[in-house]
CSV table of C-alpha atoms in Angstrom, one decimal:
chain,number,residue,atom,x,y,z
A,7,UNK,CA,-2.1,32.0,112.6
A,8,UNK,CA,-3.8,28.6,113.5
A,9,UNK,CA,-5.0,25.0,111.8
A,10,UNK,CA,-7.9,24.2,113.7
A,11,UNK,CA,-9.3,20.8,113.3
A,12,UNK,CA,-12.6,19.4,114.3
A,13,UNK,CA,-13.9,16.3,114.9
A,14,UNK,CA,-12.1,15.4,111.2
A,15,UNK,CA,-12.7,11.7,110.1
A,16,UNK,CA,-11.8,9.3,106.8
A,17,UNK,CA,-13.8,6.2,105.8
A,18,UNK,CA,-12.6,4.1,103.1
A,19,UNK,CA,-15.7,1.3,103.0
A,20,UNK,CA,-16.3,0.7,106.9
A,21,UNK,CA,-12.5,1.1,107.3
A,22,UNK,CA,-11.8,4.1,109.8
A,23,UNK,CA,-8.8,5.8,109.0
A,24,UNK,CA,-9.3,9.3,110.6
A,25,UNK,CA,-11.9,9.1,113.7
A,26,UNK,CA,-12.5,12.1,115.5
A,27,UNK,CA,-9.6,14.1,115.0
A,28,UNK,CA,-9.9,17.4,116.8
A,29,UNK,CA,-6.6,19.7,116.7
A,30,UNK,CA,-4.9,23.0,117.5
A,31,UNK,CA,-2.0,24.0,115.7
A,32,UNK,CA,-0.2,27.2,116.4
A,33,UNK,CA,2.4,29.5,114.5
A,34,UNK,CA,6.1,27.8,114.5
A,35,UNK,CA,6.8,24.0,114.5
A,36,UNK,CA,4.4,21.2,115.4
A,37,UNK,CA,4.6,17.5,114.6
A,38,UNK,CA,2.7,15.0,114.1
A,39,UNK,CA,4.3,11.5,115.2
A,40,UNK,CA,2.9,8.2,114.6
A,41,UNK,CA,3.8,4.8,113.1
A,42,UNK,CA,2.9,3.2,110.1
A,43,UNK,CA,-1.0,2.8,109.8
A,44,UNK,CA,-1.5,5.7,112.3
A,45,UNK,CA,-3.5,7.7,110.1
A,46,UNK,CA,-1.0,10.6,109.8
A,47,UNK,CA,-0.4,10.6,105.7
A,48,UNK,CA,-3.8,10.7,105.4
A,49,UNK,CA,-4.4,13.7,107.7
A,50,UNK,CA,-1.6,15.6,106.3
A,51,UNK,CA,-2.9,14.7,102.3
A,52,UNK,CA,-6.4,16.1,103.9
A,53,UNK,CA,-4.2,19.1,104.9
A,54,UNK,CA,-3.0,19.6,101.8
A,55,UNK,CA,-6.1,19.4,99.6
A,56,UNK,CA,-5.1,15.8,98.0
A,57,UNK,CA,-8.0,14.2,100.0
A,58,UNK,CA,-11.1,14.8,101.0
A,59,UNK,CA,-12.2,14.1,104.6
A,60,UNK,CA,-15.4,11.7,105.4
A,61,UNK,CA,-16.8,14.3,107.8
A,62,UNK,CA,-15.6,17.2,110.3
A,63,UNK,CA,-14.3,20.7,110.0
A,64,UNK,CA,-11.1,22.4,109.1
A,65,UNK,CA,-10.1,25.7,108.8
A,66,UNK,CA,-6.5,27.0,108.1
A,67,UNK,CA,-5.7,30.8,109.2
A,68,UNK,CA,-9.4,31.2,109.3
A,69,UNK,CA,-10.2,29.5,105.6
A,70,UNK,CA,-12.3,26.9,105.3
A,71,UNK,CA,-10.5,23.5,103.9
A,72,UNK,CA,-13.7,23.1,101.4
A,73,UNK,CA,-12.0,26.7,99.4
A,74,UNK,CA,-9.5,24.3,97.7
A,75,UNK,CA,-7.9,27.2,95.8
A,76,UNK,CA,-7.7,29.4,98.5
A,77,UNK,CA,-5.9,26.9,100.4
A,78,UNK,CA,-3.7,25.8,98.2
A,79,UNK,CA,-2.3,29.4,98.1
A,80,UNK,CA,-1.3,29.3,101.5
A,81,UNK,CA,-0.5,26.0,102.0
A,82,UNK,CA,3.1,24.4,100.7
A,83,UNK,CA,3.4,20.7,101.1
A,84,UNK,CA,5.8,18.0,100.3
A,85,UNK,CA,4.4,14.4,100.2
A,86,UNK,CA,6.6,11.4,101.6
A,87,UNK,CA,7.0,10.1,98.3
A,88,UNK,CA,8.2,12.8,96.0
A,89,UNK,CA,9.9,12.9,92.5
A,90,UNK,CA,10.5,14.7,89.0
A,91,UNK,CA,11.9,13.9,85.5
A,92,UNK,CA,15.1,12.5,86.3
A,93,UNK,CA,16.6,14.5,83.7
A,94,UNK,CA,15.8,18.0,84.5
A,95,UNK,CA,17.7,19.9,86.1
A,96,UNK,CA,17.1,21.4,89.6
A,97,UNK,CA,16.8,25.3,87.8
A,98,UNK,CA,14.3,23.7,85.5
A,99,UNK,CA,12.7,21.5,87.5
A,100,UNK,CA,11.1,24.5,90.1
A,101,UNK,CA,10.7,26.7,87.1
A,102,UNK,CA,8.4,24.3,86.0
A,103,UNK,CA,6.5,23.6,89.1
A,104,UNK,CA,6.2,27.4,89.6
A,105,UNK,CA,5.3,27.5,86.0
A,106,UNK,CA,2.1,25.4,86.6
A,107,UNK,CA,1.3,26.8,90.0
A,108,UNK,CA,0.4,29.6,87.8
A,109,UNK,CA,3.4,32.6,89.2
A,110,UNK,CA,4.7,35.2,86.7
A,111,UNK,CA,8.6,34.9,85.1
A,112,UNK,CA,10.0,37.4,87.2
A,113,UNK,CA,8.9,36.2,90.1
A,114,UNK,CA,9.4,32.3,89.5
A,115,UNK,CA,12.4,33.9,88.6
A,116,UNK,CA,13.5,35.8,92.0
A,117,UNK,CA,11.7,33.7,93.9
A,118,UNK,CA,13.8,30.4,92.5
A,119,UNK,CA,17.2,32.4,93.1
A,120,UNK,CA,16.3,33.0,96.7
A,121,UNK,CA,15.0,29.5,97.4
A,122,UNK,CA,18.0,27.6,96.1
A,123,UNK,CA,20.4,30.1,98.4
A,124,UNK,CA,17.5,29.5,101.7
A,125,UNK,CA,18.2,25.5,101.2
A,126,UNK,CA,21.3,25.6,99.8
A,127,UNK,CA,21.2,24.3,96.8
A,128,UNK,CA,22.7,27.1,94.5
A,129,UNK,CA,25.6,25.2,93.4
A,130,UNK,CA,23.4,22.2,91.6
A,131,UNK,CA,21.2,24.6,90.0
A,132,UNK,CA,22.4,22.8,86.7
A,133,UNK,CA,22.5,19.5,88.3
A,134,UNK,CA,19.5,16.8,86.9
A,135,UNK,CA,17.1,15.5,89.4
A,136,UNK,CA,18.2,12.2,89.4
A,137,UNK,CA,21.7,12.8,90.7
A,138,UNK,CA,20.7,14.1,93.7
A,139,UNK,CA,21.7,12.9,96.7
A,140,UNK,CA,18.2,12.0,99.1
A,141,UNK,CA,19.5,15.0,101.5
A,142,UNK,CA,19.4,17.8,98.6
A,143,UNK,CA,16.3,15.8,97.3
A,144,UNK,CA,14.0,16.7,100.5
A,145,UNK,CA,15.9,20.0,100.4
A,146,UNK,CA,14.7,20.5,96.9
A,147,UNK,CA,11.1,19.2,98.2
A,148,UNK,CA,10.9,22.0,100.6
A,149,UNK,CA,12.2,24.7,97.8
A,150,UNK,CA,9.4,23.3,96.0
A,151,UNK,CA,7.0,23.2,98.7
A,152,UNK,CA,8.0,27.6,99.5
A,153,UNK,CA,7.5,28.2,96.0
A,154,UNK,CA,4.1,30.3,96.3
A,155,UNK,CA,5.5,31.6,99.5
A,156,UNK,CA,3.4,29.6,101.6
A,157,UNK,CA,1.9,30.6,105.5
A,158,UNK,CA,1.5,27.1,106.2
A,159,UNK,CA,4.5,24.4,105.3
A,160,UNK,CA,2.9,20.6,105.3
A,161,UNK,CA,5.9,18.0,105.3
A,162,UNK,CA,4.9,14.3,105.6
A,163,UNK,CA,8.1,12.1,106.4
A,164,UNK,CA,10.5,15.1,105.6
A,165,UNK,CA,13.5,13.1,107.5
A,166,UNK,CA,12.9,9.7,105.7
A,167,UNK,CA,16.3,8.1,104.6
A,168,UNK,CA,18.6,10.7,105.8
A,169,UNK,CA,21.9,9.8,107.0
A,170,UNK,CA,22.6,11.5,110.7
A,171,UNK,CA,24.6,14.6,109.3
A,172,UNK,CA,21.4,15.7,106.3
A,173,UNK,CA,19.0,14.9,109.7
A,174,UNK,CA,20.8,17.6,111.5
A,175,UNK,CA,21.5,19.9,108.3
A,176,UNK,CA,17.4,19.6,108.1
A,177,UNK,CA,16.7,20.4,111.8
A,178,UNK,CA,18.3,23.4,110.8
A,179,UNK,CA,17.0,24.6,107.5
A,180,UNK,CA,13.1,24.1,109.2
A,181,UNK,CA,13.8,26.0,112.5
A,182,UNK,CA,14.9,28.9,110.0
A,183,UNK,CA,11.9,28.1,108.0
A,184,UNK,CA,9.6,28.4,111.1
A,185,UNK,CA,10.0,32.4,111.7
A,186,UNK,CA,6.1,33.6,110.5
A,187,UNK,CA,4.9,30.3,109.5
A,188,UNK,CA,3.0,27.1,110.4
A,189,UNK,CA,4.9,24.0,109.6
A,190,UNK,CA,3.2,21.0,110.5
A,191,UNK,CA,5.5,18.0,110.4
A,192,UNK,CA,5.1,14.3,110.6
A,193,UNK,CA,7.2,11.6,111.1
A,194,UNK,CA,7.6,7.9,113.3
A,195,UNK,CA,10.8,9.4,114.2
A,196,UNK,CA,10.1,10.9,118.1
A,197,UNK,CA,13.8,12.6,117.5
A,198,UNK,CA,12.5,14.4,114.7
A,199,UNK,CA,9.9,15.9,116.9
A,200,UNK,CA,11.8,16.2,119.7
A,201,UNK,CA,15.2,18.3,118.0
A,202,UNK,CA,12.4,20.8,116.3
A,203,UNK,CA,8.5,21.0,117.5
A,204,UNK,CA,7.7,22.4,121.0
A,205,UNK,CA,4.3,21.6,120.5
A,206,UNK,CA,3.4,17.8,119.4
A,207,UNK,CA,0.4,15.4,118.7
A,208,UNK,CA,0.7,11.9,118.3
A,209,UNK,CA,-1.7,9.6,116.5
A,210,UNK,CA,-2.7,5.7,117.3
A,211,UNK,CA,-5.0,3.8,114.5
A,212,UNK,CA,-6.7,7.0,113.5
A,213,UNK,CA,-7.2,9.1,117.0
A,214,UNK,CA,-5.3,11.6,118.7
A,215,UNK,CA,-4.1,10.3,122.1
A,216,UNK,CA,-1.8,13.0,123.2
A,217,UNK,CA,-1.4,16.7,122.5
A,218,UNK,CA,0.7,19.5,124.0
A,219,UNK,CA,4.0,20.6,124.5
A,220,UNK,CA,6.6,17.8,122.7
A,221,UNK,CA,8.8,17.4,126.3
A,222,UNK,CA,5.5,15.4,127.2
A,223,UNK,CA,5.5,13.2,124.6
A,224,UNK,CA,7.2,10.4,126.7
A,225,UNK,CA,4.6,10.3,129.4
A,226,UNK,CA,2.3,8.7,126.3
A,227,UNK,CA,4.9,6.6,124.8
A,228,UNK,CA,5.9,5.2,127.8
């Protein structure tokens, strides 16, 4: 179970985004840290099928990134920004979602039951969207993001506007996620990283400078 990444780059115009991105990333967690203009939303939207890359080569568990449908059955992801109808209510809501990702009633169904119990979110099954708090928000994101039962979980800013105490609820939930999986994180936050991934890259105006286990991250940041 691997991403392999080669040589991956993202022109918009003669603006560089991506250059040159090569990567190896193993079962378990990994993250991706970087601050704002780094490059890393755009590699992770790459990851996820949303873009597509300017030149390079990925493959994820040995499928090529250019199989968008294949990929997107093994692949989960939940963008930085992420919303629903204010209205609907959290049952409803990843009904739909499984609804359009094309999974039959029974199992949308089971699988729903058993995601809102894995994040903990069972008790506002009947609660609408819009009255959740951010925490049960990115824990709904990643219920939505395990919906197809995913290999490979691709979370861009998962931690962003937490308090302290849904931070360390989170660390939790995704070292229970990582048993048999890939989940690829990203985040400025080197705590983040440091609290959950053994294995780390970070990313400076498009390139990879460092990559390897995370307790070497602050060698490269100084």
């Amino acid at each position: 179970m691997e991403i392999t990444i080669e040589h991956l780059s993202k022109n918009y115009g003669r603006h560089k985004v991506l250059e040159d991105v090569t990567l190896s990333i193993p079962q378990g967690m990994f993250g991706l840290l970087g601050g704002n203009g780094s490059g890393k939303t755009t590699l992770m939207r790459i990851l996820a099928t949303v873009l597509d890359p300017t030149g390079g080569r990925v493959q994820i568990n040995g499928v090529d990134l250019k199989e968008k449908r294949d990929i997107r059955r093994i692949v989960g992801y939940l963008p930085q920004e992420f919303s629903m109808y204010p209205r609907m209510s959290v049952y409803s809501a990843l009904d739909y979602l499984g609804l359009l990702a094309e999974l039959p009633a029974k199992v949308r169904r089971e699988r729903i039951q058993g995601l809102l119990e894995q994040v903990n979110l069972e008790q506002e099954r009947s609660k609408p969207f819009g009255r959740l708090s951010g925490g049960m928000r990115r824990r709904f994101g990643i219920a939505q993001a395990l919906l197809n039962d995913p290999q490979v979980l691709i979370l861009d800013e998962p931690t962003a506007g937490l308090d302290p105490d849904e931070r360390l609820r989170f660390y939790r939930l995704l070292r229970q996620l990582s048993a048999g999986r890939i989940i690829l994180m990203s985040t400025h936050v080197a705590a983040d990283i440091e609290a959950t991934c053994q294995r780390a890259a970070f990313l400076s105006a498009g390139r990879v400078v460092f990559q390897g286990e995370t307790k070497n991250l602050k060698e490269i940041r100084g």
